[in-house]
PDB file of C-alpha atoms in Angstrom:
ATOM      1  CA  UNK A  25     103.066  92.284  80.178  1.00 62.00           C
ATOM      2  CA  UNK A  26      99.971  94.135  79.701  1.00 79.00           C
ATOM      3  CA  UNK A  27      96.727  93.494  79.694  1.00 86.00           C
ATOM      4  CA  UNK A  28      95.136  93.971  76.113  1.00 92.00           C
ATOM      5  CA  UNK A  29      93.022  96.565  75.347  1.00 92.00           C
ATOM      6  CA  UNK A  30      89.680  94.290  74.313  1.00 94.00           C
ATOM      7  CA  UNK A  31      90.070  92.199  77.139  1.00 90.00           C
ATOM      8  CA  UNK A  32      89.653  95.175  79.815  1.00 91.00           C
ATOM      9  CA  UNK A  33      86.808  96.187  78.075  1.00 91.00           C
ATOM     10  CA  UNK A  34      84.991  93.073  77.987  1.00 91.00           C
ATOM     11  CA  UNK A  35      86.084  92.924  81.742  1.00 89.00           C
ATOM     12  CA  UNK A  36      84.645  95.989  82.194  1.00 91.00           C
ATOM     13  CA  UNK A  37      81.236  94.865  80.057  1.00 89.00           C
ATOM     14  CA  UNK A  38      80.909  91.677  82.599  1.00 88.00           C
ATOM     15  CA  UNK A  39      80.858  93.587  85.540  1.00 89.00           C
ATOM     16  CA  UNK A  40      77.655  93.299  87.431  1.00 91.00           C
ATOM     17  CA  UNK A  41      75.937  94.673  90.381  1.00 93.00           C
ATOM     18  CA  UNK A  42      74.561  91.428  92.253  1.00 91.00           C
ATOM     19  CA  UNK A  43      72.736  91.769  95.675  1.00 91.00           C
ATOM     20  CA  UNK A  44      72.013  88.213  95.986  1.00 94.00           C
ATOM     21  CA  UNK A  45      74.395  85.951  97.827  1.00 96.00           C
ATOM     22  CA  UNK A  46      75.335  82.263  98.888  1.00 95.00           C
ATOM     23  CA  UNK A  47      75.716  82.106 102.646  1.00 93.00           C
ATOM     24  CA  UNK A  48      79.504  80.919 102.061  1.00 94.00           C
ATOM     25  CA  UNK A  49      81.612  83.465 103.826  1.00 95.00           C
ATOM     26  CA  UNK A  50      84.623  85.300 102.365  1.00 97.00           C
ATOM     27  CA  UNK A  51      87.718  83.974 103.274  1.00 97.00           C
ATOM     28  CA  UNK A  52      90.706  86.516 104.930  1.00 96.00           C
ATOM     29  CA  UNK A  53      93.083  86.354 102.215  1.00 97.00           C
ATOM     30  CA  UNK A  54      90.071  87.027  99.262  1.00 97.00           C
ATOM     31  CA  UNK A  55      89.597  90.432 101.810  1.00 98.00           C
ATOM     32  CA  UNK A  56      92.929  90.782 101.734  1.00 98.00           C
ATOM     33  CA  UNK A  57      93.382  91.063  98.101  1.00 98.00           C
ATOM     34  CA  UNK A  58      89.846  93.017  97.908  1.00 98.00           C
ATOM     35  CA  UNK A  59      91.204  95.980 100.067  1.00 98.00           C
ATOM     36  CA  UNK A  60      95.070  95.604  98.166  1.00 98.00           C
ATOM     37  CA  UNK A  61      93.275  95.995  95.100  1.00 98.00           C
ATOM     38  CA  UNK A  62      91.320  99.499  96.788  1.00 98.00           C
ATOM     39  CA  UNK A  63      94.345 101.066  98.187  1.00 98.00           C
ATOM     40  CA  UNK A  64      96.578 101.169  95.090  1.00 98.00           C
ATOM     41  CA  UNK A  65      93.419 103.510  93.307  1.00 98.00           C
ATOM     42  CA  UNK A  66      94.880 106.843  92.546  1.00 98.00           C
ATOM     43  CA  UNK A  67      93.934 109.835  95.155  1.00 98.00           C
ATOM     44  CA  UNK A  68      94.559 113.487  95.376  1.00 97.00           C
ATOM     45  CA  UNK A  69      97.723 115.097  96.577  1.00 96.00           C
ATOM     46  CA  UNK A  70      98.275 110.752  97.065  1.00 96.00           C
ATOM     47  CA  UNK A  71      96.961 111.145 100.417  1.00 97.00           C
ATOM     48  CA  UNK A  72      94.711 108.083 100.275  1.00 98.00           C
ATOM     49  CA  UNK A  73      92.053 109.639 102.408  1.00 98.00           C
ATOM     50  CA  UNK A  74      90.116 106.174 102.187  1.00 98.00           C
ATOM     51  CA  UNK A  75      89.123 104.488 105.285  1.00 98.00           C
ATOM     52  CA  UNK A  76      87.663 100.539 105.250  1.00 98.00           C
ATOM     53  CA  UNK A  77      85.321  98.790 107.992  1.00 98.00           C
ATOM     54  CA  UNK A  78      85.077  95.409 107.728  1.00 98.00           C
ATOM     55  CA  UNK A  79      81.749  93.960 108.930  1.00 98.00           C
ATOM     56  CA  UNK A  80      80.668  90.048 108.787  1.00 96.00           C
ATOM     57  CA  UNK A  81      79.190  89.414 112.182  1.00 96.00           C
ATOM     58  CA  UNK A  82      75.966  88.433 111.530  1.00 96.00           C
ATOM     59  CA  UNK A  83      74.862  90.230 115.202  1.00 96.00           C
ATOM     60  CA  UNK A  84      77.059  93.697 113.541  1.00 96.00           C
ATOM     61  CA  UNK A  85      75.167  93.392 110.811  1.00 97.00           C
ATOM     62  CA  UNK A  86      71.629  93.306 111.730  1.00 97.00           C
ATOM     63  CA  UNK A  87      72.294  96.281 113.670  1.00 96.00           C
ATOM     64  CA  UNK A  88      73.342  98.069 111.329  1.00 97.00           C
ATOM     65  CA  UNK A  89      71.440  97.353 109.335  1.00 97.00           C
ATOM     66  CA  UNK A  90      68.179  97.738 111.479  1.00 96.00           C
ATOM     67  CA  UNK A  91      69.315 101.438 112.666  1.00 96.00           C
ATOM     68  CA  UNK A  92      69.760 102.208 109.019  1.00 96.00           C
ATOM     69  CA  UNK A  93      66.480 100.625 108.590  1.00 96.00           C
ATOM     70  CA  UNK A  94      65.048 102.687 111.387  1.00 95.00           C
ATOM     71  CA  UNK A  95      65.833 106.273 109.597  1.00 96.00           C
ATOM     72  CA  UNK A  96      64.733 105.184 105.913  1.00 96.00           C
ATOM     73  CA  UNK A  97      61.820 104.366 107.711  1.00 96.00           C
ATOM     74  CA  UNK A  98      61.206 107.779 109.253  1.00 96.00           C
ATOM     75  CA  UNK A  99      61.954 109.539 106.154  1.00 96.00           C
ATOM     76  CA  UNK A 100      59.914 108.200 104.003  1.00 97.00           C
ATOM     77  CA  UNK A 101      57.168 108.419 106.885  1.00 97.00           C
ATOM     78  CA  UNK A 102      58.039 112.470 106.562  1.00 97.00           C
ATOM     79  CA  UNK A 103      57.984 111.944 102.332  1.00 97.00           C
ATOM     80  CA  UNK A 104      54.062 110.623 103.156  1.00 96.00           C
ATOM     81  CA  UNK A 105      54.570 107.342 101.410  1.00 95.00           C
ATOM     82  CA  UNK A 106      51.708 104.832 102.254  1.00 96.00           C
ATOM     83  CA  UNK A 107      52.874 102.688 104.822  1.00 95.00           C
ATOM     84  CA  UNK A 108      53.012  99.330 102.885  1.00 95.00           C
ATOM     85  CA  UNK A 109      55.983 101.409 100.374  1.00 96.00           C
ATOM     86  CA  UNK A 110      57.309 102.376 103.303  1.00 96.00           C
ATOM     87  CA  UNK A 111      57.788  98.492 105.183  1.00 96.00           C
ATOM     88  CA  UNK A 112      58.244  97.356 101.610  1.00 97.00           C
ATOM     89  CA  UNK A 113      61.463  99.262 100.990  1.00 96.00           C
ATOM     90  CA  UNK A 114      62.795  99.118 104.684  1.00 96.00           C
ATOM     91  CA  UNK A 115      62.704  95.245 104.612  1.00 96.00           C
ATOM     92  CA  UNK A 116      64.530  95.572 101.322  1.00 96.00           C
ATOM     93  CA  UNK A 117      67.775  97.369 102.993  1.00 96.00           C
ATOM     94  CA  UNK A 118      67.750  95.392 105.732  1.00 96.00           C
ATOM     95  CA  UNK A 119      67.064  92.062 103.909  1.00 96.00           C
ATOM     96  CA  UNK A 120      70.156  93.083 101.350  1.00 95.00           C
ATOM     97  CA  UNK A 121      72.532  94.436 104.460  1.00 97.00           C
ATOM     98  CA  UNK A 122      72.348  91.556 106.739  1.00 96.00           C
ATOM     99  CA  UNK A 123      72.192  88.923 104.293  1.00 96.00           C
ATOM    100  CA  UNK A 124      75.427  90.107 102.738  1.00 97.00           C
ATOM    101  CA  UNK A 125      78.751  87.877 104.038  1.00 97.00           C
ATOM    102  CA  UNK A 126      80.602  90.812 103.892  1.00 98.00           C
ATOM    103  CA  UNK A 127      80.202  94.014 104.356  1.00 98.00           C
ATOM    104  CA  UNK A 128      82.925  96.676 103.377  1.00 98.00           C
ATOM    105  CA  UNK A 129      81.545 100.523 104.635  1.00 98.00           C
ATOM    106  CA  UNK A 130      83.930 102.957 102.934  1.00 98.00           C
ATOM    107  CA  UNK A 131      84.503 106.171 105.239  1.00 98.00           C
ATOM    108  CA  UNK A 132      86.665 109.063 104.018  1.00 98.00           C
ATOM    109  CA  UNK A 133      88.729 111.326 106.382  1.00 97.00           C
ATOM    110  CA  UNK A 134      90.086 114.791 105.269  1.00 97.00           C
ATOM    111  CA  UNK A 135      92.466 114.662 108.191  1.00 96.00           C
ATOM    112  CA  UNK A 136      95.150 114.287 105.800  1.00 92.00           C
ATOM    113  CA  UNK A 137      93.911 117.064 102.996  1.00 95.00           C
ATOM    114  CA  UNK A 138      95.624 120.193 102.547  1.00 96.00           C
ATOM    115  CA  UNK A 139      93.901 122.833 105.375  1.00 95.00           C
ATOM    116  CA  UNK A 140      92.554 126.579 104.433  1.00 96.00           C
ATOM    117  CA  UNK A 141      91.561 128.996 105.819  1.00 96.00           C
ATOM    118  CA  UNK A 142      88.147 129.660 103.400  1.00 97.00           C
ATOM    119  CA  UNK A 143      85.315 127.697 102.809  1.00 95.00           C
ATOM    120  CA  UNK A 144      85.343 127.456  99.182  1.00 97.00           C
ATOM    121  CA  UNK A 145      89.422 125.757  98.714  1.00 97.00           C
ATOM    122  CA  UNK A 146      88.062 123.413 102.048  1.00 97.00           C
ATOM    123  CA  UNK A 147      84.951 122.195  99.952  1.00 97.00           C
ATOM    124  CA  UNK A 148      87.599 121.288  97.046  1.00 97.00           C
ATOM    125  CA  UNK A 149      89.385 119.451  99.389  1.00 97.00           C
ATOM    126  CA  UNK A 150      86.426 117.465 100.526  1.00 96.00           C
ATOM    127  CA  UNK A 151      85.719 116.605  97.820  1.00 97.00           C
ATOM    128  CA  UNK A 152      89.003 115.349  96.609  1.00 98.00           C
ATOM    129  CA  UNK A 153      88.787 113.323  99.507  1.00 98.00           C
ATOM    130  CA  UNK A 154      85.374 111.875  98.160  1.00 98.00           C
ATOM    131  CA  UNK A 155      86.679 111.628  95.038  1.00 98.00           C
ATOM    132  CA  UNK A 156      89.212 109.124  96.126  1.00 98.00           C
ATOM    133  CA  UNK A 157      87.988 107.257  98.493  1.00 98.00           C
ATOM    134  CA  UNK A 158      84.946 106.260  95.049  1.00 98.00           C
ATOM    135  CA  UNK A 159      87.696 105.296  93.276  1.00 98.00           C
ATOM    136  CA  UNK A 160      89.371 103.166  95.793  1.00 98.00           C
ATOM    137  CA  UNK A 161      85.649 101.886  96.139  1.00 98.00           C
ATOM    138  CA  UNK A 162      85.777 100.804  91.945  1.00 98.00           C
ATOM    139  CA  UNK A 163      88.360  98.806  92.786  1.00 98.00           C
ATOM    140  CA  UNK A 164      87.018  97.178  95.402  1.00 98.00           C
ATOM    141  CA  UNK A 165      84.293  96.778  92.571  1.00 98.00           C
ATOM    142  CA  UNK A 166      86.555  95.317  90.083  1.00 97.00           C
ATOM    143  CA  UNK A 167      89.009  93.105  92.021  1.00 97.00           C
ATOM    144  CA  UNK A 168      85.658  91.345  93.604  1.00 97.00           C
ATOM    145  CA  UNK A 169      84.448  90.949  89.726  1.00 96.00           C
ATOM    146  CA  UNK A 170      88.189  89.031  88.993  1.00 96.00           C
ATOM    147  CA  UNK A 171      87.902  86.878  91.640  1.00 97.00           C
ATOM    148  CA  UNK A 172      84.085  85.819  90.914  1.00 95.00           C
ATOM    149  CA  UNK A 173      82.444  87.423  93.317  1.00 97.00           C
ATOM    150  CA  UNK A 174      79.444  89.666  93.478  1.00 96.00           C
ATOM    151  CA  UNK A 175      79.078  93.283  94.591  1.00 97.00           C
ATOM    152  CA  UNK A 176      77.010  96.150  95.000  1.00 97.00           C
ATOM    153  CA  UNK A 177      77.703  99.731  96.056  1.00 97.00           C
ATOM    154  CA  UNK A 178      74.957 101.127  98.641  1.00 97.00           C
ATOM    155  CA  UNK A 179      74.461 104.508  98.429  1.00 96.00           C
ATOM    156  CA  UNK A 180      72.508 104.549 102.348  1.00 96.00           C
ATOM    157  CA  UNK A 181      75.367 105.728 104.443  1.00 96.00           C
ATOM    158  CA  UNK A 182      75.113 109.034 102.672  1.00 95.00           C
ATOM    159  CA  UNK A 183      71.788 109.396 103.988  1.00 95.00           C
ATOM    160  CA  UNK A 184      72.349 108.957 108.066  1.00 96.00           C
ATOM    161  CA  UNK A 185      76.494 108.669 108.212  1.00 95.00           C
ATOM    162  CA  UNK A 186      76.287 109.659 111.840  1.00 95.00           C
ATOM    163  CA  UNK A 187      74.056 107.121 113.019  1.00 95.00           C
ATOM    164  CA  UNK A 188      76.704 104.462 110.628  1.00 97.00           C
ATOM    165  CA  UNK A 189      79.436 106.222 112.540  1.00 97.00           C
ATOM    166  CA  UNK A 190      77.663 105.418 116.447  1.00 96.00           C
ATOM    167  CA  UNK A 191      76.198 101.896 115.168  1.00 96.00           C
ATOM    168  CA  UNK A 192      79.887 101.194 114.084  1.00 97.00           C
ATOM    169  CA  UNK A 193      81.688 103.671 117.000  1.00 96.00           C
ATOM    170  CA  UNK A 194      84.151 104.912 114.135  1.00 97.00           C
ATOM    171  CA  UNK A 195      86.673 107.622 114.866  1.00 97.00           C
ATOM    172  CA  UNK A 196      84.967 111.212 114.646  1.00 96.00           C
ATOM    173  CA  UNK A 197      87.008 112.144 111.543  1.00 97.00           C
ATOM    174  CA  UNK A 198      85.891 108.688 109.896  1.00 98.00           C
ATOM    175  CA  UNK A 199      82.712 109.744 107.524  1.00 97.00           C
ATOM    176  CA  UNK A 200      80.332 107.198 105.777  1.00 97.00           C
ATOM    177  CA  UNK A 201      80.477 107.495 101.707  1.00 97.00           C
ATOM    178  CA  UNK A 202      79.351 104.120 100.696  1.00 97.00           C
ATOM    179  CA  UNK A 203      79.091 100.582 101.764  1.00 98.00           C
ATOM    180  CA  UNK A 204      80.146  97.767  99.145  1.00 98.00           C
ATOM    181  CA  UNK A 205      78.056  94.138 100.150  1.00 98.00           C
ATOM    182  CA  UNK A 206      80.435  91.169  98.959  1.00 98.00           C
ATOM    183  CA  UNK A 207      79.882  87.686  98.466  1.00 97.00           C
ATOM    184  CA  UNK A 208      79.536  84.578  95.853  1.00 97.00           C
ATOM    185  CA  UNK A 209      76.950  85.073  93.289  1.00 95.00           C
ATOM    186  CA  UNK A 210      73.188  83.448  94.201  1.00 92.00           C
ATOM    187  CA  UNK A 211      72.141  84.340  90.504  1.00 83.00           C
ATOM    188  CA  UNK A 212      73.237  86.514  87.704  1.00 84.00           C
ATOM    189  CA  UNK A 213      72.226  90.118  85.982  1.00 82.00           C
ATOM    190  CA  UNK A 214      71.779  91.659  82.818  1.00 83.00           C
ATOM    191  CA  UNK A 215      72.358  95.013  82.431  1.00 78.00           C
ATOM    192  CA  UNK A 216      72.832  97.474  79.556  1.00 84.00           C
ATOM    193  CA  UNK A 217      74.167 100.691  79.220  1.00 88.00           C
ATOM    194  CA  UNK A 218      73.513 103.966  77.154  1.00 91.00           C
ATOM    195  CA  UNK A 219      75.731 104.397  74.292  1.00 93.00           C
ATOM    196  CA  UNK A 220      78.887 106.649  75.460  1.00 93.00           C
ATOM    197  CA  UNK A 221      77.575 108.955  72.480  1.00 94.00           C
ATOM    198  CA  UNK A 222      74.538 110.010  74.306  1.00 95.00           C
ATOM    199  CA  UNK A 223      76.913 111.329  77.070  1.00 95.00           C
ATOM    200  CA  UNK A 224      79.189 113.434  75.587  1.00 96.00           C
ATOM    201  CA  UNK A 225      79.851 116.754  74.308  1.00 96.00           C
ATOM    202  CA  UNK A 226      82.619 117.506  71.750  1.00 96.00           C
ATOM    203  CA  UNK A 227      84.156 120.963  72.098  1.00 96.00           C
TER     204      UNK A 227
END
């Protein structure tokens, strides 16, 4: 039986981004169903180039998140940001990385992507490979909503994936997209969006 058309969309409406958690952890099999839920999202060639590391050790997590911390903090020293910006927004990712139960870092690996020879059918491939591994990330996004938790995608990896890769000592081929924090909802959000008809063109 499917799921009615109205419903999904109000689903979809309730979804929130929350960054504020209870300390209660996440139990295995909610994970469990979390990372089902990301591994049935479609991918390219179905190659499922999306890798998932799990990290809810408080001790993993502050170092992570204070070697994250540590390169935000030089590059906004290099933007010239006044230093109280600067300590502002560092204690900011660290406050929302290691306060988060759960942490779910979302690597992609083109390992398993078609190889050629050129640059230009290799970048496609990459980005296939990012492609999928997002999607397998809205899932994550989604199945966390069902189940009442809160989420939020972090963007930060992007920005110093080789230091995520030593703090973490991932595989080489294992490269940082995202990280999704996960836990039970301290508080709730309102967000809007733009109407769909500011976003489209009709050809």
């Amino acid at each position: 039986m499917g799921i009615h058309p109205q419903d999904l969309l109000q689903f979809f409406r309730a979804r929130r981004s929350l960054r504020r958690y209870q300390r209660r952890p996440i139990p295995d099999g909610i994970l469990e169903q979390l990372l089902e839920a990301a591994i049935w999202a479609p991918s390219a060639h179905n190659r499922q180039p999306w890798r998932f590391v799990i990290v809810s050790e408080k001790a993993q997590k502050e170092g992570l998140a204070r070697a994250m911390g540590a390169k935000l903090r030089a590059d906004l020293e290099a933007d010239g940001l006044p230093k109280p910006a600067i300590e502002a927004d560092v204690g900011r990712s660290f406050e929302r990385i290691s306060s988060a139960p759960l942490l779910i870092l979302l690597c992609m690996t083109v390992s398993d992507m078609d190889a050629y020879p050129d640059e230009r059918r290799s970048g496609h491939e990459r980005i296939m490979a990012i492609q999928s591994t997002a999607m397998a990330g809205q899932n994550i996004l989604l199945m966390a909503s069902s189940l009442g938790l809160g989420a939020c995608w972090m963007c930060a990896p992007l920005f110093c994936p080789d230091l995520v890769g030593a703090a973490l000592d991932l595989p080489p081929d294992w490269q940082a997209q995202g990280m999704i924090t996960v836990g039970f909802p301290a508080g709730e959000r309102k967000r809007s969006r733009e109407n769909w008809e500011t976003r489209v063109l009709w050809r």
